[in-house]
Short mmCIF file of C-alpha atoms in Angstrom, two decimals:
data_model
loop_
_atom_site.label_atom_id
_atom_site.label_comp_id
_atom_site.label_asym_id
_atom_site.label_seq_id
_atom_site.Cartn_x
_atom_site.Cartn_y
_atom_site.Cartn_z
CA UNK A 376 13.38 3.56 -27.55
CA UNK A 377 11.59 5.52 -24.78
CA UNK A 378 10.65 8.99 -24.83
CA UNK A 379 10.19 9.29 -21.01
CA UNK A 380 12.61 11.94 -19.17
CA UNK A 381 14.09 10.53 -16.10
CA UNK A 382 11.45 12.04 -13.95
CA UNK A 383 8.52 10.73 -15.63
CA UNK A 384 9.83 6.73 -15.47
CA UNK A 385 10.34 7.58 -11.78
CA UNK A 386 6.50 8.77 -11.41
CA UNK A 387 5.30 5.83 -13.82
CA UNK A 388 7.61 3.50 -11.34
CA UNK A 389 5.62 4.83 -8.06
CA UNK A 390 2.61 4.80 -10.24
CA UNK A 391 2.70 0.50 -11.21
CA UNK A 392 3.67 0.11 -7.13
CA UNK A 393 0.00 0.86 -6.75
CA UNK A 394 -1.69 -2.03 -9.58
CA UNK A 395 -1.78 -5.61 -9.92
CA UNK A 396 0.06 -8.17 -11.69
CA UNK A 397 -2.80 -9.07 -13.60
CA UNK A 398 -3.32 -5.04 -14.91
CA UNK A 399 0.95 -4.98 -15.25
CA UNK A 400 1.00 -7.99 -17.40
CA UNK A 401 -2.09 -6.99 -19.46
CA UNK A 402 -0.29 -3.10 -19.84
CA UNK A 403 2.78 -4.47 -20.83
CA UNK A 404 0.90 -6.93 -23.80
CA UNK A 405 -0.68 -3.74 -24.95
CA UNK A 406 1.96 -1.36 -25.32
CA UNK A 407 3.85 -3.95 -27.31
CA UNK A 408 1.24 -5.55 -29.09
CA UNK A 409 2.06 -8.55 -27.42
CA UNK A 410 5.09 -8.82 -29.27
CA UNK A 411 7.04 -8.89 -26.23
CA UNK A 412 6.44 -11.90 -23.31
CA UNK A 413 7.48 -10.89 -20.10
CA UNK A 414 7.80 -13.65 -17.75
CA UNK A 415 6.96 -11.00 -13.92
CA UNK A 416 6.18 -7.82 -12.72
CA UNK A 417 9.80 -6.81 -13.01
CA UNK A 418 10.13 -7.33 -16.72
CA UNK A 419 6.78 -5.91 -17.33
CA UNK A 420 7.63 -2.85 -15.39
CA UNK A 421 10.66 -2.16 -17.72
CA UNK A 422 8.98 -3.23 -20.92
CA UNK A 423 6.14 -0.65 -20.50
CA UNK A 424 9.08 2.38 -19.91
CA UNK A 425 10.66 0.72 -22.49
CA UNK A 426 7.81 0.33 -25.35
CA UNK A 427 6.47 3.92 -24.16
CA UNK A 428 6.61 7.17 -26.65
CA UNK A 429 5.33 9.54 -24.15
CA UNK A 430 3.94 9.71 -20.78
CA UNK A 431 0.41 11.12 -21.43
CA UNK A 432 -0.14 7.84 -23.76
CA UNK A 433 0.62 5.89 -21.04
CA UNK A 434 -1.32 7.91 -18.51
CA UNK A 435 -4.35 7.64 -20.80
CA UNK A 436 -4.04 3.61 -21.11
CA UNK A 437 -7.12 2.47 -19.47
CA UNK A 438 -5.22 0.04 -17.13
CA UNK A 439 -4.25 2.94 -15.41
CA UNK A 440 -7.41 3.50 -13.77
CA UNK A 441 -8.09 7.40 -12.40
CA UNK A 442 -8.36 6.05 -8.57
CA UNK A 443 -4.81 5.15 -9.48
CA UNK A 444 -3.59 8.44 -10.82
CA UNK A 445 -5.32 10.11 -8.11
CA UNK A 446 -3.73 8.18 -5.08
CA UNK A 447 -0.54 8.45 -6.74
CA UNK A 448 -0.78 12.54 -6.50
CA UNK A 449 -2.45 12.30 -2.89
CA UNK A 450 0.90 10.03 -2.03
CA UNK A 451 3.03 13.09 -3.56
CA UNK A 452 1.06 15.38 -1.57
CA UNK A 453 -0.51 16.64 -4.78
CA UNK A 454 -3.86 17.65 -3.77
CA UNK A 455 -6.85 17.66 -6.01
CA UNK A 456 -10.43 17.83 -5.59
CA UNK A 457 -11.99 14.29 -5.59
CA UNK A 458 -14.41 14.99 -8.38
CA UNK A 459 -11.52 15.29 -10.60
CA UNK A 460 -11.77 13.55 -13.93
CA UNK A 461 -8.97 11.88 -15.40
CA UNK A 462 -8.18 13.95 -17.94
CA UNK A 463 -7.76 16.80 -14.82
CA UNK A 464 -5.14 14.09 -12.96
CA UNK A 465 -3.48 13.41 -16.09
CA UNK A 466 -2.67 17.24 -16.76
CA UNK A 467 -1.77 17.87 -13.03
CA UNK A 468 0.67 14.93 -13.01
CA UNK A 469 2.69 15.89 -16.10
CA UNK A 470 2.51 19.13 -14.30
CA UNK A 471 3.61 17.95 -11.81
CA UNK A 472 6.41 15.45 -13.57
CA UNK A 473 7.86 18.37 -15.42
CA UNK A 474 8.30 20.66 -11.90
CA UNK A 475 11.05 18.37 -11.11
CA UNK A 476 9.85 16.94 -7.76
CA UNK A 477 8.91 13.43 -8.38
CA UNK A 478 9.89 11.10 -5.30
CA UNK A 479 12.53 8.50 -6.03
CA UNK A 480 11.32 5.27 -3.79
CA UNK A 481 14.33 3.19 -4.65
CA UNK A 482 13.75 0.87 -1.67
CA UNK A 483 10.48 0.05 -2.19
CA UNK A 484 11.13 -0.85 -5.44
CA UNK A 485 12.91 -3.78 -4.36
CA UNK A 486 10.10 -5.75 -3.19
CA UNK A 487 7.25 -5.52 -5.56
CA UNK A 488 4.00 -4.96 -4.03
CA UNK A 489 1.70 -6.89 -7.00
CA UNK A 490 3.21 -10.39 -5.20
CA UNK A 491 2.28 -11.86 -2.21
CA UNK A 492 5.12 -13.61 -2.21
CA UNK A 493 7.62 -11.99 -3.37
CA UNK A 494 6.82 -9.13 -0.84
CA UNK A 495 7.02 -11.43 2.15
CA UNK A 496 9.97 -12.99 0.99
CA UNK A 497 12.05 -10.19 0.40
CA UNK A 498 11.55 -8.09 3.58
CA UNK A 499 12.57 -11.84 5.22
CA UNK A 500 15.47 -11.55 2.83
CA UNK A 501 16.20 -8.27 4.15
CA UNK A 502 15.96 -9.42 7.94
CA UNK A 503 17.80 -12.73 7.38
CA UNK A 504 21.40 -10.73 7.55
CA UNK A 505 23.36 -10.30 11.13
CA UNK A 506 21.50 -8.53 13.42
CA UNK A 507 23.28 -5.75 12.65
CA UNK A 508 22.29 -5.47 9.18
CA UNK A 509 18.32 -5.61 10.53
CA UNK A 510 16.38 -2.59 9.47
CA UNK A 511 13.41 -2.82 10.98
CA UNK A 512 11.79 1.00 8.96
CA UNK A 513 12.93 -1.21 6.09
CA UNK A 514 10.54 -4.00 6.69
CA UNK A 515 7.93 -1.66 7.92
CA UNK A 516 7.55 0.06 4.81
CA UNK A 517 7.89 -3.36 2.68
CA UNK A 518 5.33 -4.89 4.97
CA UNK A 519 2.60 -1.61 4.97
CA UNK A 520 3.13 -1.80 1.33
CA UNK A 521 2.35 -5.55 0.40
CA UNK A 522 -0.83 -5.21 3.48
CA UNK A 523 -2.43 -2.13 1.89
CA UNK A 524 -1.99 -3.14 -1.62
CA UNK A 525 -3.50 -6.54 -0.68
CA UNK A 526 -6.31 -5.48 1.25
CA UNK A 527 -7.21 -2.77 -0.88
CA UNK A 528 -7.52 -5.20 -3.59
CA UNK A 529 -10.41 -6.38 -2.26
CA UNK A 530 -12.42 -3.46 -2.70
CA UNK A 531 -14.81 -3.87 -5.54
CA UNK A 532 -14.83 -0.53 -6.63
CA UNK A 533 -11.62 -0.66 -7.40
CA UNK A 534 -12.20 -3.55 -10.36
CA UNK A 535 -9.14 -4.99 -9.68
CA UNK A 536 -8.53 -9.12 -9.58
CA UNK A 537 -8.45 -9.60 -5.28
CA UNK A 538 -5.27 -11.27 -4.55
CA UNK A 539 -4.73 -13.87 -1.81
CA UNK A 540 -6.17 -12.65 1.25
CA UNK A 541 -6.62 -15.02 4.10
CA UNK A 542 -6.09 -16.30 8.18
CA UNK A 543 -2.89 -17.61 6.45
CA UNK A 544 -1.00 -14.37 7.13
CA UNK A 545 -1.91 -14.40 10.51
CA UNK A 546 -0.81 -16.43 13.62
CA UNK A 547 -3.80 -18.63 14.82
CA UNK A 548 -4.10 -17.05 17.75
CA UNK A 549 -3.84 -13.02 16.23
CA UNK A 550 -5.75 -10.33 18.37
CA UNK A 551 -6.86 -6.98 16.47
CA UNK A 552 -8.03 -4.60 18.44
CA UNK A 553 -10.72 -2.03 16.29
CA UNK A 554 -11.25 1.25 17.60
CA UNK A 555 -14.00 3.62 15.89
CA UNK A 556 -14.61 7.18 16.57
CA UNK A 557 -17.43 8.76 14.75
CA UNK A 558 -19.93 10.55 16.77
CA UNK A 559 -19.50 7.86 19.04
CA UNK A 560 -16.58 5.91 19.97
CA UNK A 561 -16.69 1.82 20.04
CA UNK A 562 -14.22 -0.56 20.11
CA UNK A 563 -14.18 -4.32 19.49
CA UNK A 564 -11.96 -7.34 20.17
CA UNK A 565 -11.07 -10.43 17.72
CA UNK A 566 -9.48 -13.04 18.10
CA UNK A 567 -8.06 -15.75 15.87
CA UNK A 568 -6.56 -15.96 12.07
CA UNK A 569 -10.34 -16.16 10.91
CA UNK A 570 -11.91 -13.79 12.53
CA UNK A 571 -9.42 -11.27 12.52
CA UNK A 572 -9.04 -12.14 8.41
CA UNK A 573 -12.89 -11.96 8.29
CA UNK A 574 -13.05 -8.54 10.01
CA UNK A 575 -10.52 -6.92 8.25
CA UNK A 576 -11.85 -8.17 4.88
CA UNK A 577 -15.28 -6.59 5.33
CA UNK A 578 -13.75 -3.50 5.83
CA UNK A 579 -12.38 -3.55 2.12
CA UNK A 580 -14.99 -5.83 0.89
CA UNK A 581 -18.65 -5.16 2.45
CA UNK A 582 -17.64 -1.25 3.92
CA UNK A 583 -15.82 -0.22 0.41
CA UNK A 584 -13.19 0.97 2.50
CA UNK A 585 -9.80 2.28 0.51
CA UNK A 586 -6.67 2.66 3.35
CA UNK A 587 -3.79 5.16 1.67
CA UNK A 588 -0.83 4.71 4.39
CA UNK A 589 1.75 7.45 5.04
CA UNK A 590 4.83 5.70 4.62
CA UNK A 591 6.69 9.34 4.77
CA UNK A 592 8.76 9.67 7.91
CA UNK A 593 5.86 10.91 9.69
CA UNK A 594 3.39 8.39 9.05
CA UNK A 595 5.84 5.36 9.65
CA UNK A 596 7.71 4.33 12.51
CA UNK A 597 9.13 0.54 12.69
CA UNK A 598 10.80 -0.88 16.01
CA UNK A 599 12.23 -4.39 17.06
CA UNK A 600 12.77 -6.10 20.27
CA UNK A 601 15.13 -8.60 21.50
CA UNK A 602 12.65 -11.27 21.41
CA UNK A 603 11.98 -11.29 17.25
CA UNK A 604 9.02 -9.45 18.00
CA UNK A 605 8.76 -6.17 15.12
CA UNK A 606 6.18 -3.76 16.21
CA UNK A 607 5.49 -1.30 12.87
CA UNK A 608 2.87 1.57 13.25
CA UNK A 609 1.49 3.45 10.16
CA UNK A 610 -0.84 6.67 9.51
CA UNK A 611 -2.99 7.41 6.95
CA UNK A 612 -6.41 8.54 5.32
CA UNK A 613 -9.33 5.95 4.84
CA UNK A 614 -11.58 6.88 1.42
CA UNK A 615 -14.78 5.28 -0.01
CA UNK A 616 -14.82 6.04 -3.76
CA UNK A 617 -13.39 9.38 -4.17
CA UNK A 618 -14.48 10.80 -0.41
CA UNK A 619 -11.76 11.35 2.17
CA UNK A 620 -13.81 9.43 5.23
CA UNK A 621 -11.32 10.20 7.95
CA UNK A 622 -7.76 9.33 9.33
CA UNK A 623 -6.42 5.97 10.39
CA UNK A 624 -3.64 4.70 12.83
CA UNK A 625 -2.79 1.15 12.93
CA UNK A 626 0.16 -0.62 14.96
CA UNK A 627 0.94 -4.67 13.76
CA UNK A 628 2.76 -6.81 15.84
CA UNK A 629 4.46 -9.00 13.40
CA UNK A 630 7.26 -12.53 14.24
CA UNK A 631 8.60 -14.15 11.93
CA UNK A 632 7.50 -17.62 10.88
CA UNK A 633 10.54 -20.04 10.86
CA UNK A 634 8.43 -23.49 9.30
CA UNK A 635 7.04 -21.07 6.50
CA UNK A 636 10.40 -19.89 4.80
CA UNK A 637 10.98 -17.61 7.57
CA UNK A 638 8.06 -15.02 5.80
CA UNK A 639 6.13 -12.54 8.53
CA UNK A 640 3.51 -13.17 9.76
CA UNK A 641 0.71 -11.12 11.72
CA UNK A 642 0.80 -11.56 15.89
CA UNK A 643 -1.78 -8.23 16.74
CA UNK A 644 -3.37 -5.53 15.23
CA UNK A 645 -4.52 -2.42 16.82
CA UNK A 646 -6.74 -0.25 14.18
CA UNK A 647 -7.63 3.17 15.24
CA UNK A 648 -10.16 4.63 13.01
CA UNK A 649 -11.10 8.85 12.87
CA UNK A 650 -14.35 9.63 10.87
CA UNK A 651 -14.06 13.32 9.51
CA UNK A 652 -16.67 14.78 12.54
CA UNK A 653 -14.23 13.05 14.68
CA UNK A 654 -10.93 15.13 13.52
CA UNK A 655 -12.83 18.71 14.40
CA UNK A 656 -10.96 20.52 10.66
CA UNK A 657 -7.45 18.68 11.53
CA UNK A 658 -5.46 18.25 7.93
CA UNK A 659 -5.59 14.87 6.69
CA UNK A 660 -3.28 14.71 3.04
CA UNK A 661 -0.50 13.04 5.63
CA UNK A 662 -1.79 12.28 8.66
CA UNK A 663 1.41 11.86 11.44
CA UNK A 664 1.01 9.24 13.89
CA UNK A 665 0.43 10.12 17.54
CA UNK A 666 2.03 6.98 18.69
CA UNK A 667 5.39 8.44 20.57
CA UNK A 668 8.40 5.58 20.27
CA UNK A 669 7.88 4.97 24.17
CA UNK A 670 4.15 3.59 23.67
CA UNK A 671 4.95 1.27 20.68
CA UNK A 672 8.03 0.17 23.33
CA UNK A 673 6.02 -0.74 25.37
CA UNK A 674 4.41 -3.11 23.06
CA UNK A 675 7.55 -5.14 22.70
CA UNK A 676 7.56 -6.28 26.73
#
């Protein structure tokens, strides 16, 4: 039986959001000796709470990495210095655990954000109702969720297995728009799935970029227009290793892709990038977007 309190599943829950399904799988044959088979991320998720005595023996398991345990506090808007070790991170979170102020992400729970698939699927599943039922925040955070974890996972400092990146999440003829200000501002056009893929990739890959989105209220906003057209726009802080570079807002374009079981797919990206000399001391745990609901409605005509 577990010994986690109800607080500490619910920070272990937010905490496997942000790893793979190869490091879920592998956790879940370790607590149990591999006496249990789990079959997906869902059963692993429950097996680990399950097989668990106590949350600093799971915080210590080597699967979860300290870049984990310290995004998961910067998420909370738990702040520690980025030379903490992980025995620091471990202490602050069951601090943190037992203060009673864990956030419950029930929503994005639904949608797992270790498969591709899955993650697609379901915010289609979400969208597939009556029009009525459409929730287009919904599929904003379930879509900045599966994006981030996916290009993130490309990062090699992270050590993680890259999933399936690729021009196949994109339309063929996908513009992103990248705009860079630090010292000087420059901004670049690309077009097409393989550029745009390409670009994007080097970001994570070659630059050892690390994007943490705000997908609080004030880092998220999500609207549709008539035409099937979902424009969501996302803040958030951009790290390399353990160094907070700067701030990021991005705005996707995203219509849905009826011959390819209806899953989302990527129209336009516009990437607006904020090194540190760039934000002149502005805080930067949750950045707020500066897009007002009137520009990104504009996008939609």
């Amino acid at each position: 039986m577990s010994g986690l309190s109800g607080r500490e599943r619910e920070g272990f829950r937010n905490i496997m959001r942000l790893m793979t399904k190869l490091d879920l799988l592998s956790l879940s044959d370790t607590v149990t000796n591999k006496l249990i088979v789990v079959e997906n991320v869902t059963e692993a998720k429950e097996t680990i709470l399950s097989f668990t005595k106590n949350a600093e023996e799971l915080l210590r398991r080597k699967k979860i990495h300290r870049d984990l345990i310290f995004k998961y506090l910067a998420d909370e808007g738990v702040i520690m210095p980025p030379s903490s070790e992980k025995r620091q991170l471990i202490s602050r979170t069951l601090e943190y655990w037992s203060s009673g102020k864990v956030t419950v992400k029930v929503e994005a729970d639904k949608s797992p954000r270790c498969d591709t698939d899955d993650t697609t699927e379901k915010a289609s599943d979400s969208t597939n109702k009556s029009g009525a039922g459409f929730d287009p925040l919904l599929l904003g955070q379930q879509f900045c969720q599966w994006f981030f974890q996916l290009l993130n996972s490309q990062n090699p400092t992270l050590d993680q297995q890259p999933q399936d990146w690729g021009a196949q999440h994109f339309w063929p003829d996908v513009k992103l728009r990248l705009l860079a200000r630090a010292g000087s501002e420059q901004m670049k056009d690309f077009l097409g799935a393989e550029l745009v893929s390409l670009r994007l990739l080097a970001l994570s890959r070659e630059e050892r970029l690390l994007f943490s989105p705000n997908l609080e209220p004030q880092g998220l906003k999500a609207l549709a227009s008539p035409h099937g057209l979902v424009i969501v726009a996302v803040a958030g802080t951009i790290h390399r290793d353990t160094a907070c570079l700067g701030i990021f807002e991005q705005i996707f374009g995203l219509i849905r892709s009826p011959l390819e079981n209806n899953t989302w797919k990527i129209k336009f990206l516009n990437l607006k990038i904020r090194g540190q000399d760039a934000l002149g001391g502005t805080e930067v745990v949750a950045p707020a977007l500066t897009y007002n609901s009137s520009e990104l409605q504009l996008l939609c005509s």
